[in-house]
XYZ file of C-alpha atoms in Angstrom:
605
model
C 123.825 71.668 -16.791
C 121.566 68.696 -16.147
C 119.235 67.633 -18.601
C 116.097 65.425 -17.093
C 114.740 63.734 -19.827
C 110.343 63.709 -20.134
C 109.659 60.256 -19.327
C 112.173 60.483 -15.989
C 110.374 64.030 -15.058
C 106.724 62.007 -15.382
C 108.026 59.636 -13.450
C 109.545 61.807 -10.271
C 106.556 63.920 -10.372
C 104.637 60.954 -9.551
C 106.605 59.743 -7.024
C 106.209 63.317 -5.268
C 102.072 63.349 -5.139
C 100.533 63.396 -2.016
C 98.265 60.290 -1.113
C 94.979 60.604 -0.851
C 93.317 58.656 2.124
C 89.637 57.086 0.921
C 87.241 56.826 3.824
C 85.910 53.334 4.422
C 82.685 52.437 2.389
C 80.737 51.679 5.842
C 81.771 55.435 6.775
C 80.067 57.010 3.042
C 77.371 54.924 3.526
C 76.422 56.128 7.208
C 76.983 59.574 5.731
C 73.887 59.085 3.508
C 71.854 56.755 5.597
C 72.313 60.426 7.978
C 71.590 62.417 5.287
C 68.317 61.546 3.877
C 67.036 60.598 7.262
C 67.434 63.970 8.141
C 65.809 65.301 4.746
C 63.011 62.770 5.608
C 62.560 64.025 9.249
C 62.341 67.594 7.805
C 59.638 66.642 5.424
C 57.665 64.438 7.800
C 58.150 67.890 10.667
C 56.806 69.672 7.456
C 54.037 67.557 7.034
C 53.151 67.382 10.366
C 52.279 70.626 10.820
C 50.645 71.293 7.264
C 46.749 71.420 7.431
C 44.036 72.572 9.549
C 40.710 74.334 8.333
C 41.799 77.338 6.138
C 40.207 78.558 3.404
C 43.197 76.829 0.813
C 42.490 73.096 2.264
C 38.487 74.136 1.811
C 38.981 74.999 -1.976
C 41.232 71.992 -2.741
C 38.563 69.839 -1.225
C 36.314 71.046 -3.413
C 38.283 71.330 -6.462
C 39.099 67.370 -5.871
C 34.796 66.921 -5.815
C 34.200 68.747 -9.055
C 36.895 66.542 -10.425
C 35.665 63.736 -9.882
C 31.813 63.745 -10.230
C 31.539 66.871 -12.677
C 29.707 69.695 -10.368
C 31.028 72.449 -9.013
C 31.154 71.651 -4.887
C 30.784 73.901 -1.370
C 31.955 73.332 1.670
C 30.085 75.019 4.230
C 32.516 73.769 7.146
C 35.700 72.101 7.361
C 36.687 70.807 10.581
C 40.070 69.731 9.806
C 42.674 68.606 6.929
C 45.842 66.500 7.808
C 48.792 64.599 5.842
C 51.583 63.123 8.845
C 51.510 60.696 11.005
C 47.842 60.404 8.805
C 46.077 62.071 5.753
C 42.607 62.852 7.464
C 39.966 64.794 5.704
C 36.601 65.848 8.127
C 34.161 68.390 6.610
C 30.346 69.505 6.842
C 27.756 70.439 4.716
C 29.027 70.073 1.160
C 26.889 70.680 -1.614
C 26.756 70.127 -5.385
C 25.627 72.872 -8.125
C 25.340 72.810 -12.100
C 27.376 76.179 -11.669
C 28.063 78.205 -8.651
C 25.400 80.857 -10.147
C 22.573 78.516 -8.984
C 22.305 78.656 -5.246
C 20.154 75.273 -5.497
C 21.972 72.509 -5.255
C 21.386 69.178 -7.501
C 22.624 67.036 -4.417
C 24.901 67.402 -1.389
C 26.557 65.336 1.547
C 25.753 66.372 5.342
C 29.017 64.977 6.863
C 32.227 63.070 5.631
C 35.323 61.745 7.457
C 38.202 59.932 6.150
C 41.500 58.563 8.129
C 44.512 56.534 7.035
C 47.663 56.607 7.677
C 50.315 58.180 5.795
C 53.070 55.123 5.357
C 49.583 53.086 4.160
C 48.982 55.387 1.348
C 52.213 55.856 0.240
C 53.230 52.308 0.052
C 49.211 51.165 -0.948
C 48.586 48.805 1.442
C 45.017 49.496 1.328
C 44.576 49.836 4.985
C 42.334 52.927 5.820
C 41.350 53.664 10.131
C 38.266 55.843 9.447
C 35.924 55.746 6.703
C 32.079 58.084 7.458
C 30.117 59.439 5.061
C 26.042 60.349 5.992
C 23.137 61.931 4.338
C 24.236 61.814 0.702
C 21.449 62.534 -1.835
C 20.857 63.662 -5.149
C 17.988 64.471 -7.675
C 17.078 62.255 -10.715
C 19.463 61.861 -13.516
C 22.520 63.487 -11.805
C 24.302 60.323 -10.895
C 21.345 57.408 -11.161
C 17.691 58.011 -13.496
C 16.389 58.171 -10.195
C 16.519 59.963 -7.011
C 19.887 58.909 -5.409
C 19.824 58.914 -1.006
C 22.293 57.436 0.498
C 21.758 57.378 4.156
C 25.392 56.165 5.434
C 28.627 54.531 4.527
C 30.049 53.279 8.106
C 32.266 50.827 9.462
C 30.804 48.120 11.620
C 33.147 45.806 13.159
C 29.957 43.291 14.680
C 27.463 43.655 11.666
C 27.015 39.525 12.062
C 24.844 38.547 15.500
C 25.980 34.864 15.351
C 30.038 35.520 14.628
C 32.450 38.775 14.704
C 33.026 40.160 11.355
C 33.599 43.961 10.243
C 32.433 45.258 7.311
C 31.867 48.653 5.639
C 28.583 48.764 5.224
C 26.076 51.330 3.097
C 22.774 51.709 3.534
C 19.957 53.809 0.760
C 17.672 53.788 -1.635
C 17.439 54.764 -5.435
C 13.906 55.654 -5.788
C 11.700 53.497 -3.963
C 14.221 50.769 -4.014
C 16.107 49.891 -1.430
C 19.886 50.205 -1.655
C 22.029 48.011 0.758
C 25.940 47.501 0.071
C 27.909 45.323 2.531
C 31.846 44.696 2.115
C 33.922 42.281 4.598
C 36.940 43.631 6.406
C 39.794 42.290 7.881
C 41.058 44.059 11.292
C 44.500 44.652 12.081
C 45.800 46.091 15.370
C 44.109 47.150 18.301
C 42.647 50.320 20.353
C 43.825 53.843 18.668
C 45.853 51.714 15.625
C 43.266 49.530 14.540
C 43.225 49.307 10.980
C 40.670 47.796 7.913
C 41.130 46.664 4.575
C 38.907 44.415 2.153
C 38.930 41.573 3.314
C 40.907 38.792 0.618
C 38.690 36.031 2.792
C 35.336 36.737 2.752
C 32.861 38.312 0.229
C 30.778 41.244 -0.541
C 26.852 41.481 -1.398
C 24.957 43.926 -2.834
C 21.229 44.706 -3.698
C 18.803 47.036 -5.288
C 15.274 46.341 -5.481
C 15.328 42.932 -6.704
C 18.811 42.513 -8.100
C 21.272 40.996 -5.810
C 25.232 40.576 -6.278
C 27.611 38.550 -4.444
C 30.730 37.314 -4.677
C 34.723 37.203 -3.363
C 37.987 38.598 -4.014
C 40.325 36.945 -4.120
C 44.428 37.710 -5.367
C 42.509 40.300 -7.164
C 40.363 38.206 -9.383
C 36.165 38.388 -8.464
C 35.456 34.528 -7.838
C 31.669 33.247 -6.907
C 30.044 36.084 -8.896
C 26.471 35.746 -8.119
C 24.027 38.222 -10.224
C 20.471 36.891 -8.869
C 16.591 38.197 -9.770
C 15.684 37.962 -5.748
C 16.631 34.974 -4.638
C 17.348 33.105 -8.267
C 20.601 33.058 -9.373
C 20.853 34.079 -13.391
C 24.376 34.375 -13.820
C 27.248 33.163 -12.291
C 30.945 33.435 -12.915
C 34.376 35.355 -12.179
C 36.421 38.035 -13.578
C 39.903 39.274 -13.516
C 40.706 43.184 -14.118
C 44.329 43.754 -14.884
C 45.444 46.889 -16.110
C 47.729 46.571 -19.333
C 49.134 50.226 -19.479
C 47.463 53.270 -18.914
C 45.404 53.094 -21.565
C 44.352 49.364 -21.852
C 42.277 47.021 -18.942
C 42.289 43.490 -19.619
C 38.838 41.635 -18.587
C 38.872 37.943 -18.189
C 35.877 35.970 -17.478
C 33.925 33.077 -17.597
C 30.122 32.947 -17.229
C 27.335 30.524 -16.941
C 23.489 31.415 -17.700
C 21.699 29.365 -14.788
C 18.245 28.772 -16.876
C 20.087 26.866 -19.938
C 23.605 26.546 -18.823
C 24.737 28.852 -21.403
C 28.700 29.210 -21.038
C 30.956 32.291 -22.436
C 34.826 32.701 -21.802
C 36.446 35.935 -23.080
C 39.333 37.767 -23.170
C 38.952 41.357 -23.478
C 40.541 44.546 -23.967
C 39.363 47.828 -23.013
C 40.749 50.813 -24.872
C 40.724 54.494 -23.998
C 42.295 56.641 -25.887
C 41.978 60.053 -28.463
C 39.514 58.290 -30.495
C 37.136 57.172 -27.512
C 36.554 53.857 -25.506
C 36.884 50.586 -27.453
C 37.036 47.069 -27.623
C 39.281 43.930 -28.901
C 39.736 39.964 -27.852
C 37.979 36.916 -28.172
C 34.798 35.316 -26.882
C 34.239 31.789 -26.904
C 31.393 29.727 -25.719
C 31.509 25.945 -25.146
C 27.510 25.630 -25.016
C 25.344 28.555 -26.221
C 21.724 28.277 -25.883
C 19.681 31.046 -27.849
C 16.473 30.087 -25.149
C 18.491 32.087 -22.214
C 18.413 34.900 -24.287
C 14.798 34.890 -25.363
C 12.018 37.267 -25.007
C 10.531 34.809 -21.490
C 13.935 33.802 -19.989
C 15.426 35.107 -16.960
C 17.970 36.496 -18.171
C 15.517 38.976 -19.973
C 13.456 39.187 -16.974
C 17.072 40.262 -15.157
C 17.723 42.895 -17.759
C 13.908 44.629 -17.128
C 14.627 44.578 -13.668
C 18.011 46.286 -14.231
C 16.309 49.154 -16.270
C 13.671 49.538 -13.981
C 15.735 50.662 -10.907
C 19.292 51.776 -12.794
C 17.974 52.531 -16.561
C 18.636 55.846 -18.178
C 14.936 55.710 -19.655
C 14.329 56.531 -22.931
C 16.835 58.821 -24.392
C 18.899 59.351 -27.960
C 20.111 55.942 -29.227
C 24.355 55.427 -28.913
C 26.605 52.491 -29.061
C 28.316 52.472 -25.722
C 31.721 52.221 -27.667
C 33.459 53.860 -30.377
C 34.850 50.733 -31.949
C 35.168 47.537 -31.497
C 37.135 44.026 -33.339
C 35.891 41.341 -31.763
C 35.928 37.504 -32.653
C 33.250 35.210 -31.025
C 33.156 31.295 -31.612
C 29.864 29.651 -30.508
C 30.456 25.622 -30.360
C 27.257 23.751 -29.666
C 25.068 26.332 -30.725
C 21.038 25.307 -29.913
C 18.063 26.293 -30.580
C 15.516 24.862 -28.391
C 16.905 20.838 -27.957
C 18.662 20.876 -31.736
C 22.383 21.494 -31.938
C 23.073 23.679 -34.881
C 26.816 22.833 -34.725
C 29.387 25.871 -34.312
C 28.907 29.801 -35.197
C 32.118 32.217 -35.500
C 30.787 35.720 -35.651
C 33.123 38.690 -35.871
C 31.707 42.144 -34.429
C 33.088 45.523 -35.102
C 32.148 49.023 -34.576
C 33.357 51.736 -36.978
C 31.498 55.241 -37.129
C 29.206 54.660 -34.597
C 27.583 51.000 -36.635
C 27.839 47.729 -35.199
C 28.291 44.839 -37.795
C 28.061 41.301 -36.935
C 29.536 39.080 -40.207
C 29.930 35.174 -40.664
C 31.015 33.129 -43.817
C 31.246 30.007 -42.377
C 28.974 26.523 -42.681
C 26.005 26.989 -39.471
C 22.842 25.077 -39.463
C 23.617 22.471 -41.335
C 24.311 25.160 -44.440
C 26.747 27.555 -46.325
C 25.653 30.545 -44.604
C 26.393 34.041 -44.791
C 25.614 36.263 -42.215
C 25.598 39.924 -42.176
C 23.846 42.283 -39.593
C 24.276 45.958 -39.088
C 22.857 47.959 -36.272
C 23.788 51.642 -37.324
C 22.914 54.905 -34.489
C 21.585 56.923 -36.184
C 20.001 60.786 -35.156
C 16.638 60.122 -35.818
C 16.992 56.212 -34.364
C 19.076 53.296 -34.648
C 18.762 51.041 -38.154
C 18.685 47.646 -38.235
C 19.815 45.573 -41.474
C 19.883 42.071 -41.792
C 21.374 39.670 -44.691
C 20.949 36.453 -44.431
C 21.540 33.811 -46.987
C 21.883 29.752 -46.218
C 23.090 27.702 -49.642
C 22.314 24.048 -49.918
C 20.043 24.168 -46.205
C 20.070 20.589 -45.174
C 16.599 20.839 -43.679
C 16.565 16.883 -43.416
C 19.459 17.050 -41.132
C 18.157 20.218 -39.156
C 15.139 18.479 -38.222
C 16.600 15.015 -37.216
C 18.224 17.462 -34.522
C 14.943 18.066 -33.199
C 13.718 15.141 -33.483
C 16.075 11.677 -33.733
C 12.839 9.445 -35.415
C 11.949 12.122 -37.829
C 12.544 10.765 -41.324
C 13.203 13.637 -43.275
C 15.695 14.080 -46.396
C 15.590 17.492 -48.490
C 17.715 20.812 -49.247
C 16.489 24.157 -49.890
C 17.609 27.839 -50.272
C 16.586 30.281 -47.826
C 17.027 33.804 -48.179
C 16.279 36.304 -45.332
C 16.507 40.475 -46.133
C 15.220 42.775 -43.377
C 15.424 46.489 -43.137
C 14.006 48.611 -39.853
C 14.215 51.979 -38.459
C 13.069 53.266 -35.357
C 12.589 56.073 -32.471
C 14.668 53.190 -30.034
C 15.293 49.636 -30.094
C 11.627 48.191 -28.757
C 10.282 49.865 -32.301
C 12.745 47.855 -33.786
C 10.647 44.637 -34.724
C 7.492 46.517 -36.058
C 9.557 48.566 -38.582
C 10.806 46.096 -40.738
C 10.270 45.652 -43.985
C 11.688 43.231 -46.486
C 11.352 39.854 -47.866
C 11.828 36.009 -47.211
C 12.133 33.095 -49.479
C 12.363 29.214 -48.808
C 12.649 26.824 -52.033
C 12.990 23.325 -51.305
C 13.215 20.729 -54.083
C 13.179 16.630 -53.933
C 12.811 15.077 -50.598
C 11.024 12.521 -48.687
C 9.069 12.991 -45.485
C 7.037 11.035 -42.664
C 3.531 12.202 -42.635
C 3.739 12.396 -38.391
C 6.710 14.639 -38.961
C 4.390 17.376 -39.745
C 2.180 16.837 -36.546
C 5.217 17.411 -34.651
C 4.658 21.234 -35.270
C 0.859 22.466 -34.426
C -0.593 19.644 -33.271
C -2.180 17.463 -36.110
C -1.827 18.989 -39.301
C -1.408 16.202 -41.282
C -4.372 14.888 -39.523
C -6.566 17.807 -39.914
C -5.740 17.392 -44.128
C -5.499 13.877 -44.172
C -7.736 11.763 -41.206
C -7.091 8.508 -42.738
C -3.090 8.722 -43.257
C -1.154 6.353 -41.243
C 1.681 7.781 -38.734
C 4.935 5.882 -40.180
C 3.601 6.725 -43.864
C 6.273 8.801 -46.080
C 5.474 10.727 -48.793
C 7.649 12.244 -51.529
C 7.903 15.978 -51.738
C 8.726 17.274 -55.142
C 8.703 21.339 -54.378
C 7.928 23.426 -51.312
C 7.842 27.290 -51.939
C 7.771 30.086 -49.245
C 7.652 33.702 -50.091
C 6.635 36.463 -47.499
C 7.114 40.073 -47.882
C 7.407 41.572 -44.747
C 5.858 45.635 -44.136
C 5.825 47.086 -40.362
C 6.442 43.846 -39.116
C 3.964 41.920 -40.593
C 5.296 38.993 -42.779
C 2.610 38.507 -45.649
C 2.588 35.349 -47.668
C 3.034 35.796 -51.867
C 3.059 31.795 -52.600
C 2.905 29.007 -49.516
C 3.010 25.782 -51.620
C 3.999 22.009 -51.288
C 3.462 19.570 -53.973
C 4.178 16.072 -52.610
C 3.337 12.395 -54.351
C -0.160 12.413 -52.558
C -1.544 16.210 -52.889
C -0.625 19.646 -53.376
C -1.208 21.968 -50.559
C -1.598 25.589 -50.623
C -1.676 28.311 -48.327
C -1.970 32.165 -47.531
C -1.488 34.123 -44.743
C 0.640 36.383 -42.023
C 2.860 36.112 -39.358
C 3.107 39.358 -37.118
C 6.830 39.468 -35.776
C 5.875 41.568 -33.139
C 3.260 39.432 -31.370
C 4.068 36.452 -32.041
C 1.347 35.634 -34.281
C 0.603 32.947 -36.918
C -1.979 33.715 -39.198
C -2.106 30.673 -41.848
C -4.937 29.050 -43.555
C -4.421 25.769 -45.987
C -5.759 23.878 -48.887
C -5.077 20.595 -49.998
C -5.516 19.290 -53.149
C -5.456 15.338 -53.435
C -3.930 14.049 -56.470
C -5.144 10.424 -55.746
C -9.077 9.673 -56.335
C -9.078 7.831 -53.216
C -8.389 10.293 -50.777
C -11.662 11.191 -50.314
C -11.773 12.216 -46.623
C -10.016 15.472 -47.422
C -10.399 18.647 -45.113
C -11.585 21.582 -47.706
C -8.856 23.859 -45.394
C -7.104 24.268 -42.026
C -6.264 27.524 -40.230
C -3.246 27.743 -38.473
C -3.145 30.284 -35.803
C -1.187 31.703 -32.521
C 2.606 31.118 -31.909
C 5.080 29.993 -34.039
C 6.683 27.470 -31.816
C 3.537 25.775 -31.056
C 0.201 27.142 -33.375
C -3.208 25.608 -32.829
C -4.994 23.894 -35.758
C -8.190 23.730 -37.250
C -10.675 23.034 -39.878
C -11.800 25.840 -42.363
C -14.427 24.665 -44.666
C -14.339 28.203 -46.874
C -12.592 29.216 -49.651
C -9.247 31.124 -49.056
C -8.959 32.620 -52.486
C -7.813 33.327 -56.382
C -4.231 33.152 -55.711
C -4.668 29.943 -53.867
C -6.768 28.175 -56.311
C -3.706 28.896 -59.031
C -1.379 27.163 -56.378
C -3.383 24.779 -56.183
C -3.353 23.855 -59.764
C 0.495 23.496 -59.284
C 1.800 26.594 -60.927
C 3.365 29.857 -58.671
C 3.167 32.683 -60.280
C 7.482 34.167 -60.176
C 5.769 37.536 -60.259
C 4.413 37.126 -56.440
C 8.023 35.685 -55.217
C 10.627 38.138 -53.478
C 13.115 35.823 -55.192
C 13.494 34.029 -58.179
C 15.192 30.897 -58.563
C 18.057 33.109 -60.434
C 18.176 34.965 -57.390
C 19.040 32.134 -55.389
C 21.643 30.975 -58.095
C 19.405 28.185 -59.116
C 18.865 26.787 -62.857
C 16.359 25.468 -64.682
C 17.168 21.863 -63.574
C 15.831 22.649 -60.595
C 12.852 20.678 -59.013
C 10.486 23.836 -58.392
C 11.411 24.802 -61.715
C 8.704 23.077 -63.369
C 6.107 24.355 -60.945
C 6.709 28.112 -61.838
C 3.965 29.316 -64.258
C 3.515 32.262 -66.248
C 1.152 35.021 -65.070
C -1.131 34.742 -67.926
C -1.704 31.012 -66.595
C -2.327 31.911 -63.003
C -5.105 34.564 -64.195
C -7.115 31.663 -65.665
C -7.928 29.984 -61.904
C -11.172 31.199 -61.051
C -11.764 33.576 -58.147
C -13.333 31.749 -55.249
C -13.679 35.442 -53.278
C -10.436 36.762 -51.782
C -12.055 38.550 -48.998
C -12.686 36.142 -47.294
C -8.720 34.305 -46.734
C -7.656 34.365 -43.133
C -10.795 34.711 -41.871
């Protein structure tokens, strides 16, 4: 017997397998190359004969419309539906319904045909052959406030009489506005394959009563944004759109205002997601001018036409997001010619209120900012907290103007509290209080003719422009109902008089309501005015003698003592002592009833 031990049988049984022969890798790979070009020829032979007008293609149509404007859609005809060598869609008569029970429709299309071809789609090139849609309208509200018509969306390869340039073109109106879209092509091909896409060269231009846009695309970022007010430009800029993930679009921009040269850069996120549409970044702002924004500017004048021909009218008041961290730094922030120095705001939106917050040094102050606009069901709520420490009013002014010769502090509180059916009722529902207290300072008598036009002049004829006088207190104390700002105490005791005042300022119109008394402490300032009147706009008032009394209250003033009962704050309030200058101009009530009544009825007159 022969014993074969393990390791010799391993070894002779692998000397006995059979070789396998590999096929060259050229050989495997024309195998598959074979293989999937036949799977692709199948699905392309497929496609190629899917489509036509049946009633399946006529649903899906419609099914794709409800999607995507969110009415129920008919199709009275469809000519024909294709997907290979290209996805065509050609139909007739389609119209739009709240539900399919109401046989009127809220708008419709007469005719629509679309053409590109399949490879194009499929690898995005953006390329499209056919593109027809004609006698679009719908009624107010359903897509636009206003009756919607758009007469056609066409491709016109010579829309330019002087050069040869194709566009897609679309021509309406919204309202009694006209609508006019056009949008530059470039052409590739020739004949049967010609071909269009937007153009990366040239621009588009839009309009809409008297708004116009224009602008470029280019490598996907909107350059030589134009929005204009006819044929004034009011903002210009560009913006870049890049989506994040599915959920998040970044916005890039930067902006000028045209009237002011206002400039904002930001950096934004937009968020959609369970909890609704939001907002993060940054916004910054190398020059910010607050008269761009103001109640006269264009900007404003932009806005009104906006809401004239695309507004939603009056309706419920929402915030257009569901929240919102954002950080804004303002550097050079002015306010008419004076540069208030830099703002840093942060704005959120939690539970439907917007809050806009700053702790930071502004305006030549420590300031402390705090607004809240809050939607509300019966109207949105405005709240405003405003408090400036250690106001360097000296400084402020010198902004304004370089010669003024002006030293002082003071401490300023603003409260404000409003509530109303929409935001234009905003401003003649407040209600709250303001409070300046100034102590030591020094002046220039022409300072004060800077605002008004002469008021030193109308007190004192015979004061000399360069002349400075010492002020020792100035007090000003409004409470503010419905809008109207009413005065509790308007006094200012300097080295040469003490002046005193009453009176209104209407926030809502604009309106300055003031009338003042001086009272000279020096025996030979006898060519005194009894009183002015100060009336019309704050920003530039008109002034005037008044030779009657203005008043009880103001005699007391006069006599240097303000009664703390009248003020909205005392000097506790604005974390002031007894050291303070005004301090010693605050006199008890019982001392204030002892003036004499001159006849109240007749102050502001």
């Amino acid at each position: 017997m022969v014993i074969i031990m393990p390791e010799k049988r391993e070894k002779m049984n692998e000397d006995t397998k059979p070789e396998i022969s590999k096929a060259p890798w050229y050989t495997r790979l024309f195998k598959w190359v074979f293989f999937i070009s036949a799977f692709v020829l199948i699905m392309l032979t497929v496609l190629a004969n899917i489509g036509g007008n049946g009633e399946f293609y006529k649903e899906s149509i419609e099914s794709y419309v409800r999607g995507a404007t969110g009415y129920h859609a008919r199709v009275e005809t469809l000519n024909n539906v294709s997907f290979f060598p290209s996805i065509e869609f050609d139909f007739e008569g389609l119209t739009l319904h709240q539900n399919l029970e109401e046989e009127v429709p809220v708008g419709g299309l007469a005719s629509a045909r679309f053409r590109a071809g399949f490879w194009d789609v499929m690898f995005k090139t953006g390329k499209i052959k056919t593109l027809e849609l004609r006698g679009f309208s719908a009624l107010p509200s359903v897509f636009t406030n206003k009756a919607l018509q758009i007469e056609s969306v066409t491709i016109d390869e010579n829309y330019l009489d002087e050069s040869p340039q194709a566009a897609l073109l679309l021509k309406g109106k919204i309202g009694d506005d006209t609508l006019a879209v056009r949008m530059n092509l470039d052409v590739f091909g020739q004949g049967q394959g010609k071909k269009y896409r937007f153009s990366t060269a040239s621009g588009f231009e839009g309009s809409v009563g008297a708004l116009r846009l224009s602008g470029a695309v280019k490598d996907g970022v909107f350059e030589q944004l134009t929005l204009a007010l006819g044929d004034k430009p009011v903002i210009t800029g560009k913006l870049a759109l890049k989506r994040k993930a599915a959920s998040e679009l970044v916005v890039q921009g930067e902006w000028e205002v045209s009237e002011h040269q206002t400039q904002i850069k930001h950096n934004l996120v937009f968020i959609t997601g369970e909890h609704g549409r939001g907002l993060k970044g940054d916004i910054q702002s190398a020059a910010f001018h607050m008269s761009d924004f103001g109640k006269d500017s264009q900007l404003q004048a932009l806005i009104a036409a906006y809401e004239a021909v695309l507004g939603e009218g009056k309706k419920s008041f929402t915030l257009p997001l569901a929240f919102m961290d954002v950080d804004a730094r303002f550097e050079h922030f002015m306010l008419g010619k004076a540069d208030l120095g830099d703002l840093t705001l942060t704005a959120k939106i939690v539970d439907q209120a917007l809050s806009l917050t700053a702790d930071e040094p502004f305006a030549f102050s420590d300031a402390h900012v705090n607004i809240a606009l809050k939607a509300l069901e019966d109207g949105p709520e405005l709240d405003v907290n405003i408090t400036l420490k250690d106001f360097d009013y000296g400084a402020l002014q010198k902004k304004f103007n370089e010669q003024a010769e002006v030293s002082g502090t003071a401490e300023v509180i603003l409260a404000l509290r409003g509530q109303a059916a929409d935001l234009s009722g905003l401003t003649s529902s407040l209600n709250g209080k303001f409070t300046f207290i100034g102590g030591e300072g020094k002046l220039r008598t022409d300072l004060i003719n800077l605002w008004g036009g002469g008021l030193v002049n109308a007190i004192l004829p015979d004061t000399q422009p360069l002349e400075r006088t010492q002020v020792n207190c100035a007090i000003m104390d409004f409470t503010i109902k419905d809008g109207l700002a009413s005065s509790n105490a308007l006094f200012m005791d300097t080295g040469r008089l003490t002046l005193a005042g009453e009176g209104s300022y209407d926030l809502t119109k604009d309106d300055l309501n003031i009338t003042l008394t001086p009272k000279p402490k020096d025996v030979a300032l006898g060519d005194i005015a009894a009183s002015v009147k100060i009336r019309g706009p704050l920003g530039s008032p008109s002034i005037g003698p008044d030779l009657r009394g203005i008043g009880r209250k103001i005699g007391g003033l006069l006599l240097g003592a303000v009664n703390p009962v009248f003020l909205a704050y005392s000097l506790t309030d604005l974390g002031l002592n007894e050291d303070h200058p005004c301090a010693a101009y605050m006199a008890a009530e019982e001392e204030v009833r002892e003036v004499p009544a001159v006849g109240r009825g007749e102050a502001g007159e």
